[in-house]
């Protein structure tokens, strides 16, 4: 699932639903600390998580799972979060060893990841064949208040009209924790800019005004929400038609409703609703429509050499002039210049 969509919360709930579990629980979060680049680094992290296991107890074992093998008689259950934060070769070897242990009946495992995990655990060429595969898309309306309470405590905020504020926040975010966190941060920063640093409770009216009308707050929020989409979307041209339909109609029909999640879902932009793809929440819809203009769609098609489609979008673009026009346009403009240079160079060689 996308960042802060609730994967850790689900893991905690799964663990809490097993009060009679008689085995040994081992929990890892690879998002904590630096990226593990080698098998030995991962083994040391496992040693620390297992506790009470001598790291030299199995010196002859050429496996990252030696600490788990040492407690095999205790029926270990491994909960490993953010597996895609590992270096790719380490992640693949880790999954291969886990798969062997699971198939041999030595280990029960729950894995989570963000936008790269589906490449590791899905498809015939994957080193890991998941038995049950779920895409966590956010918090439901029953669980959402618990997440708000957690962020209230962290940010030391409160609401004067709690019910109305939570209803608005759920409408804006669709239950996405990432969007909720940033909205609350933006509200606090807006107050700070206005020197309103007191403990006055937030209200639904203030939330609506800041998120809908304050240009600086919107720019900060949109940039944050799309930080994963901007690098991911160009890598999946097959998703661009759905992106345009979403921006135009608010939904798009999935060609494979039960297929693996793509860039639009794993970036946190969209969620599945039956056979349809819809925006995660209202604020994400606004961010996507503001960012993926005709000009930006043209940039996407130019990046794969589809000049016909690119020019079609550029003609429809409302913003015309010398690029880059704004700081965020610098990288796309540079990419466009390189693509044009490569195209003209190729044409010159053919004519020569």
Tab-separated table of C-alpha atoms in Angstrom:
chain	number	residue	atom	x	y	z
A	1	UNK	CA	0.000	0.000	0.000
A	2	UNK	CA	0.943	3.663	-0.324
A	3	UNK	CA	2.886	5.467	2.451
A	4	UNK	CA	0.944	5.855	5.716
A	5	UNK	CA	-2.046	4.012	4.290
A	6	UNK	CA	-2.342	1.916	7.454
A	7	UNK	CA	-0.031	-1.057	6.868
A	8	UNK	CA	1.596	-0.791	10.287
A	9	UNK	CA	-1.812	-0.397	11.890
A	10	UNK	CA	-3.000	-3.583	10.177
A	11	UNK	CA	0.099	-5.450	11.393
A	12	UNK	CA	-0.583	-4.332	14.958
A	13	UNK	CA	-4.217	-5.417	14.630
A	14	UNK	CA	-3.173	-8.815	13.248
A	15	UNK	CA	-0.806	-9.334	16.165
A	16	UNK	CA	-3.481	-8.211	18.632
A	17	UNK	CA	-5.968	-10.668	17.159
A	18	UNK	CA	-3.741	-13.595	18.113
A	19	UNK	CA	-3.913	-13.598	21.936
A	20	UNK	CA	-3.521	-17.361	22.066
A	21	UNK	CA	-0.555	-17.467	19.679
A	22	UNK	CA	1.906	-19.827	21.366
A	23	UNK	CA	4.874	-19.122	19.096
A	24	UNK	CA	7.622	-16.506	19.121
A	25	UNK	CA	6.764	-13.144	17.549
A	26	UNK	CA	9.554	-11.286	15.750
A	27	UNK	CA	8.780	-7.838	14.318
A	28	UNK	CA	11.021	-5.776	12.022
A	29	UNK	CA	10.556	-2.399	10.350
A	30	UNK	CA	13.067	-1.765	7.582
A	31	UNK	CA	12.019	1.889	7.309
A	32	UNK	CA	13.771	2.545	10.605
A	33	UNK	CA	17.441	3.439	10.303
A	34	UNK	CA	19.631	3.314	7.223
A	35	UNK	CA	18.978	1.088	4.202
A	36	UNK	CA	20.382	-2.400	4.730
A	37	UNK	CA	22.794	-3.029	1.876
A	38	UNK	CA	24.205	-6.469	2.722
A	39	UNK	CA	22.891	-9.836	3.989
A	40	UNK	CA	25.064	-9.563	7.110
A	41	UNK	CA	23.443	-6.228	8.031
A	42	UNK	CA	20.006	-7.811	7.766
A	43	UNK	CA	21.101	-10.787	9.864
A	44	UNK	CA	22.337	-8.438	12.597
A	45	UNK	CA	18.978	-6.650	12.595
A	46	UNK	CA	17.266	-10.020	12.995
A	47	UNK	CA	19.592	-10.908	15.874
A	48	UNK	CA	18.586	-7.699	17.664
A	49	UNK	CA	14.881	-8.378	17.025
A	50	UNK	CA	14.954	-12.017	18.154
A	51	UNK	CA	16.879	-11.221	21.367
A	52	UNK	CA	18.653	-13.806	23.406
A	53	UNK	CA	20.162	-15.522	20.345
A	54	UNK	CA	23.910	-15.832	19.995
A	55	UNK	CA	24.823	-14.377	16.555
A	56	UNK	CA	27.688	-16.893	16.362
A	57	UNK	CA	25.463	-19.876	17.185
A	58	UNK	CA	25.163	-20.909	13.529
A	59	UNK	CA	28.448	-19.824	11.919
A	60	UNK	CA	28.222	-22.480	9.209
A	61	UNK	CA	24.795	-21.346	7.988
A	62	UNK	CA	24.983	-19.185	4.893
A	63	UNK	CA	21.531	-17.736	5.432
A	64	UNK	CA	20.134	-14.423	6.624
A	65	UNK	CA	17.508	-16.311	8.624
A	66	UNK	CA	19.981	-18.028	10.963
A	67	UNK	CA	18.597	-16.151	14.028
A	68	UNK	CA	15.095	-17.416	13.175
A	69	UNK	CA	16.372	-20.938	12.567
A	70	UNK	CA	17.840	-20.847	16.065
A	71	UNK	CA	14.312	-20.492	17.512
A	72	UNK	CA	12.586	-22.822	15.053
A	73	UNK	CA	11.290	-25.002	17.898
A	74	UNK	CA	9.419	-21.958	19.246
A	75	UNK	CA	7.295	-21.633	16.051
A	76	UNK	CA	8.421	-18.134	15.058
A	77	UNK	CA	6.116	-15.664	13.356
A	78	UNK	CA	7.893	-12.867	11.463
A	79	UNK	CA	6.216	-9.504	10.815
A	80	UNK	CA	8.496	-7.549	8.461
A	81	UNK	CA	7.385	-4.047	7.452
A	82	UNK	CA	8.621	-2.000	4.485
A	83	UNK	CA	10.550	-4.822	2.818
A	84	UNK	CA	11.017	-2.652	-0.278
A	85	UNK	CA	13.297	-0.350	1.737
A	86	UNK	CA	15.993	-3.031	1.575
A	87	UNK	CA	18.579	-2.959	-1.193
A	88	UNK	CA	16.980	-4.851	-4.096
A	89	UNK	CA	19.386	-7.809	-4.143
A	90	UNK	CA	19.120	-8.205	-0.364
A	91	UNK	CA	15.311	-8.046	-0.565
A	92	UNK	CA	15.156	-10.753	-3.222
A	93	UNK	CA	17.463	-13.088	-1.306
A	94	UNK	CA	15.525	-12.388	1.900
A	95	UNK	CA	12.246	-13.309	0.196
A	96	UNK	CA	13.709	-16.476	-1.320
A	97	UNK	CA	14.861	-17.666	2.104
A	98	UNK	CA	11.527	-16.770	3.683
A	99	UNK	CA	9.683	-18.648	0.948
A	100	UNK	CA	11.712	-21.793	1.624
A	101	UNK	CA	11.100	-21.528	5.368
A	102	UNK	CA	7.343	-21.002	4.861
A	103	UNK	CA	6.993	-23.929	2.437
A	104	UNK	CA	8.875	-26.169	4.876
A	105	UNK	CA	6.463	-25.173	7.646
A	106	UNK	CA	9.150	-23.514	9.772
A	107	UNK	CA	7.865	-19.943	9.642
A	108	UNK	CA	4.699	-17.839	9.514
A	109	UNK	CA	5.204	-14.433	7.944
A	110	UNK	CA	3.434	-11.105	7.318
A	111	UNK	CA	5.153	-8.691	4.919
A	112	UNK	CA	4.384	-5.104	3.973
A	113	UNK	CA	5.824	-2.632	1.485
A	114	UNK	CA	5.090	0.534	-0.434
A	115	UNK	CA	5.439	1.249	-4.153
A	116	UNK	CA	8.080	-1.373	-5.023
A	117	UNK	CA	6.886	-4.459	-3.150
A	118	UNK	CA	4.499	-5.627	-5.896
A	119	UNK	CA	7.490	-6.103	-8.210
A	120	UNK	CA	9.036	-8.444	-5.655
A	121	UNK	CA	6.003	-10.503	-4.662
A	122	UNK	CA	3.766	-10.568	-7.738
A	123	UNK	CA	4.021	-12.417	-11.025
A	124	UNK	CA	5.639	-15.582	-12.406
A	125	UNK	CA	9.167	-14.159	-12.266
A	126	UNK	CA	8.920	-13.118	-8.639
A	127	UNK	CA	11.148	-14.760	-6.017
A	128	UNK	CA	8.218	-14.852	-3.601
A	129	UNK	CA	4.763	-16.322	-4.113
A	130	UNK	CA	2.443	-14.717	-1.561
A	131	UNK	CA	-0.446	-16.867	-0.378
A	132	UNK	CA	-2.704	-13.917	0.501
A	133	UNK	CA	-2.117	-10.522	-1.088
A	134	UNK	CA	-3.850	-7.351	0.101
A	135	UNK	CA	-3.629	-3.710	-0.945
A	136	UNK	CA	-4.120	-1.418	2.060
A	137	UNK	CA	-5.722	1.779	0.783
A	138	UNK	CA	-6.488	3.743	3.943
A	139	UNK	CA	-8.589	3.814	7.098
A	140	UNK	CA	-12.335	3.185	7.038
A	141	UNK	CA	-14.735	5.618	8.650
A	142	UNK	CA	-14.850	3.514	11.825
A	143	UNK	CA	-11.063	3.397	12.241
A	144	UNK	CA	-10.342	6.933	11.040
A	145	UNK	CA	-11.133	8.676	14.384
A	146	UNK	CA	-8.454	6.534	16.088
A	147	UNK	CA	-5.866	7.821	13.608
A	148	UNK	CA	-7.011	11.413	14.150
A	149	UNK	CA	-6.642	10.938	17.915
A	150	UNK	CA	-3.074	9.740	17.437
A	151	UNK	CA	-2.173	12.799	15.355
A	152	UNK	CA	-3.997	15.118	17.778
A	153	UNK	CA	-1.728	13.878	20.550
A	154	UNK	CA	1.422	14.117	18.422
A	155	UNK	CA	0.698	17.633	17.162
A	156	UNK	CA	-1.001	18.779	20.383
A	157	UNK	CA	-4.152	20.014	18.683
A	158	UNK	CA	-7.875	19.763	19.338
A	159	UNK	CA	-11.114	20.566	17.510
A	160	UNK	CA	-13.934	22.839	18.659
A	161	UNK	CA	-16.475	21.051	16.445
A	162	UNK	CA	-15.003	17.579	16.483
A	163	UNK	CA	-17.728	15.723	14.586
A	164	UNK	CA	-17.887	18.267	11.739
A	165	UNK	CA	-14.095	18.512	11.535
A	166	UNK	CA	-13.626	14.742	11.356
A	167	UNK	CA	-16.304	14.448	8.682
A	168	UNK	CA	-14.553	17.106	6.607
A	169	UNK	CA	-11.110	15.571	7.126
A	170	UNK	CA	-12.427	12.162	6.077
A	171	UNK	CA	-14.008	13.676	2.964
A	172	UNK	CA	-10.744	15.436	2.091
A	173	UNK	CA	-8.461	12.456	2.728
A	174	UNK	CA	-10.656	9.420	2.097
A	175	UNK	CA	-9.069	7.897	5.208
A	176	UNK	CA	-5.511	8.220	3.884
A	177	UNK	CA	-3.151	8.776	6.810
A	178	UNK	CA	-0.510	10.451	4.680
A	179	UNK	CA	-2.940	13.118	3.480
A	180	UNK	CA	-4.355	13.613	6.989
A	181	UNK	CA	-0.920	14.145	8.520
A	182	UNK	CA	0.073	16.734	5.942
A	183	UNK	CA	-3.242	18.604	6.134
A	184	UNK	CA	-2.819	18.987	9.890
A	185	UNK	CA	0.803	20.067	9.413
A	186	UNK	CA	-0.231	22.651	6.818
A	187	UNK	CA	-2.879	24.017	9.177
A	188	UNK	CA	-0.299	24.414	11.938
A	189	UNK	CA	2.171	26.098	9.584
A	190	UNK	CA	-0.529	28.473	8.356
A	191	UNK	CA	-1.245	29.517	11.934
A	192	UNK	CA	2.456	29.996	12.564
A	193	UNK	CA	2.789	32.297	9.544
A	194	UNK	CA	-0.066	34.387	10.908
A	195	UNK	CA	1.517	34.362	14.382
A	196	UNK	CA	-1.492	32.439	15.703
A	197	UNK	CA	0.501	30.098	17.913
A	198	UNK	CA	-1.999	29.876	20.774
A	199	UNK	CA	-3.984	26.818	21.772
A	200	UNK	CA	-7.238	27.884	20.068
A	201	UNK	CA	-8.945	24.695	18.819
A	202	UNK	CA	-9.238	24.053	15.105
A	203	UNK	CA	-12.666	24.099	13.498
A	204	UNK	CA	-14.105	22.758	10.251
A	205	UNK	CA	-14.501	26.267	8.821
A	206	UNK	CA	-10.790	27.044	9.280
A	207	UNK	CA	-9.805	23.711	7.757
A	208	UNK	CA	-11.960	24.357	4.695
A	209	UNK	CA	-10.703	27.927	4.197
A	210	UNK	CA	-6.990	27.083	4.515
A	211	UNK	CA	-7.056	23.913	2.416
A	212	UNK	CA	-9.342	25.329	-0.282
A	213	UNK	CA	-8.304	28.972	-0.598
A	214	UNK	CA	-4.830	29.682	0.778
A	215	UNK	CA	-2.467	29.460	-2.206
A	216	UNK	CA	0.688	28.809	-0.181
A	217	UNK	CA	-0.922	26.078	1.872
A	218	UNK	CA	-2.356	24.399	-1.227
A	219	UNK	CA	1.006	24.446	-3.023
A	220	UNK	CA	2.773	22.874	-0.033
A	221	UNK	CA	0.071	20.249	0.408
A	222	UNK	CA	-0.153	19.291	-3.273
A	223	UNK	CA	3.623	18.978	-3.611
A	224	UNK	CA	3.742	16.656	-0.613
A	225	UNK	CA	0.821	14.480	-1.713
A	226	UNK	CA	2.294	13.937	-5.186
A	227	UNK	CA	5.883	13.311	-4.085
A	228	UNK	CA	5.596	9.577	-4.847
A	229	UNK	CA	3.420	9.960	-7.935
A	230	UNK	CA	5.795	12.324	-9.759
A	231	UNK	CA	8.595	9.721	-10.104
A	232	UNK	CA	6.279	6.677	-10.388
A	233	UNK	CA	3.723	7.755	-13.002
A	234	UNK	CA	6.262	8.277	-15.852
A	235	UNK	CA	7.348	4.644	-15.412
A	236	UNK	CA	3.909	3.240	-16.304
A	237	UNK	CA	2.597	4.652	-19.612
A	238	UNK	CA	-0.295	2.176	-19.539
A	239	UNK	CA	-1.728	4.117	-16.578
A	240	UNK	CA	-1.796	7.512	-18.303
A	241	UNK	CA	-5.154	7.029	-20.010
A	242	UNK	CA	-6.710	6.225	-16.620
A	243	UNK	CA	-4.990	9.273	-15.148
A	244	UNK	CA	-6.610	11.508	-17.751
A	245	UNK	CA	-10.027	9.897	-17.258
A	246	UNK	CA	-9.733	10.402	-13.524
A	247	UNK	CA	-8.826	14.048	-13.946
A	248	UNK	CA	-11.786	14.516	-16.303
A	249	UNK	CA	-14.484	12.273	-14.823
A	250	UNK	CA	-13.321	11.416	-11.316
A	251	UNK	CA	-13.177	7.678	-12.016
A	252	UNK	CA	-11.795	5.162	-14.476
A	253	UNK	CA	-12.767	1.568	-15.218
A	254	UNK	CA	-10.065	-0.941	-14.356
A	255	UNK	CA	-9.034	-3.310	-17.133
A	256	UNK	CA	-7.967	-5.870	-14.517
A	257	UNK	CA	-9.977	-5.280	-11.319
A	258	UNK	CA	-8.173	-8.144	-9.567
A	259	UNK	CA	-4.748	-7.429	-11.045
A	260	UNK	CA	-1.724	-6.075	-9.178
A	261	UNK	CA	-1.830	-2.416	-8.091
A	262	UNK	CA	-0.173	0.075	-10.397
A	263	UNK	CA	1.513	3.451	-10.040
A	264	UNK	CA	-1.727	5.368	-9.487
A	265	UNK	CA	-2.716	3.243	-6.494
A	266	UNK	CA	0.715	2.630	-4.968
A	267	UNK	CA	1.551	6.333	-5.058
A	268	UNK	CA	-1.523	7.065	-2.934
A	269	UNK	CA	-3.354	8.932	-5.703
A	270	UNK	CA	-6.191	6.448	-6.138
A	271	UNK	CA	-7.995	3.544	-4.537
A	272	UNK	CA	-10.098	0.738	-5.948
A	273	UNK	CA	-13.864	0.842	-5.588
A	274	UNK	CA	-15.268	-2.307	-7.133
A	275	UNK	CA	-14.196	-2.274	-10.759
A	276	UNK	CA	-13.515	1.447	-10.697
A	277	UNK	CA	-10.462	3.473	-9.836
A	278	UNK	CA	-11.305	6.645	-7.879
A	279	UNK	CA	-9.286	9.346	-6.176
A	280	UNK	CA	-8.131	8.623	-2.626
A	281	UNK	CA	-9.903	11.729	-1.400
A	282	UNK	CA	-11.091	15.150	-2.421
A	283	UNK	CA	-7.796	16.903	-1.711
A	284	UNK	CA	-5.886	14.372	-3.827
A	285	UNK	CA	-8.302	14.983	-6.708
A	286	UNK	CA	-7.553	18.697	-6.484
A	287	UNK	CA	-3.803	18.076	-6.400
A	288	UNK	CA	-3.874	15.795	-9.437
A	289	UNK	CA	-6.009	18.161	-11.493
A	290	UNK	CA	-3.768	21.095	-10.606
A	291	UNK	CA	-0.536	19.246	-11.438
A	292	UNK	CA	-1.375	17.000	-14.404
A	293	UNK	CA	-2.282	19.731	-16.860
A	294	UNK	CA	-2.277	19.280	-20.641
A	295	UNK	CA	1.313	20.507	-20.621
A	296	UNK	CA	2.401	17.887	-18.113
A	297	UNK	CA	0.585	15.138	-20.014
A	298	UNK	CA	2.459	16.294	-23.106
A	299	UNK	CA	5.723	16.008	-21.180
A	300	UNK	CA	4.874	12.398	-20.269
A	301	UNK	CA	4.286	11.365	-23.890
A	302	UNK	CA	7.344	13.266	-25.061
A	303	UNK	CA	9.379	11.244	-22.566
A	304	UNK	CA	8.523	8.004	-24.378
A	305	UNK	CA	8.992	9.478	-27.852
A	306	UNK	CA	5.298	9.735	-28.735
A	307	UNK	CA	5.590	13.092	-30.476
A	308	UNK	CA	2.111	13.012	-31.983
A	309	UNK	CA	0.363	12.674	-28.614
A	310	UNK	CA	2.767	15.121	-26.988
A	311	UNK	CA	2.086	17.844	-29.568
A	312	UNK	CA	-1.643	17.219	-29.229
A	313	UNK	CA	-1.457	17.990	-25.509
A	314	UNK	CA	0.885	20.954	-25.963
A	315	UNK	CA	-1.633	22.561	-28.339
A	316	UNK	CA	-4.301	22.216	-25.653
A	317	UNK	CA	-2.089	23.656	-22.912
A	318	UNK	CA	-3.405	26.872	-21.395
A	319	UNK	CA	0.063	28.006	-20.281
A	320	UNK	CA	2.227	29.085	-23.189
A	321	UNK	CA	5.599	30.788	-23.100
A	322	UNK	CA	9.259	30.181	-22.368
A	323	UNK	CA	9.847	27.262	-20.046
A	324	UNK	CA	10.535	26.719	-17.202
A	325	UNK	CA	7.855	29.131	-16.042
A	326	UNK	CA	7.889	28.028	-12.375
A	327	UNK	CA	10.541	26.196	-10.268
A	328	UNK	CA	8.600	22.895	-10.406
A	329	UNK	CA	8.733	23.019	-14.219
A	330	UNK	CA	12.525	22.985	-14.406
A	331	UNK	CA	13.083	19.212	-14.477
A	332	UNK	CA	10.267	18.488	-17.003
A	333	UNK	CA	11.535	21.336	-19.210
A	334	UNK	CA	15.077	19.954	-19.148
A	335	UNK	CA	13.735	16.496	-19.990
A	336	UNK	CA	11.779	17.962	-22.921
A	337	UNK	CA	14.876	19.740	-24.286
A	338	UNK	CA	16.924	16.530	-24.095
A	339	UNK	CA	14.189	14.557	-25.859
A	340	UNK	CA	13.931	17.166	-28.614
A	341	UNK	CA	17.708	17.193	-29.019
A	342	UNK	CA	17.805	13.402	-29.333
A	343	UNK	CA	14.965	13.456	-31.871
A	344	UNK	CA	16.572	16.152	-34.034
A	345	UNK	CA	19.929	14.400	-33.847
A	346	UNK	CA	18.326	11.166	-35.025
A	347	UNK	CA	16.579	12.939	-37.899
A	348	UNK	CA	19.848	14.587	-38.944
A	349	UNK	CA	21.621	11.234	-39.046
A	350	UNK	CA	18.880	9.665	-41.127
A	351	UNK	CA	18.947	12.523	-43.653
A	352	UNK	CA	22.746	12.397	-43.792
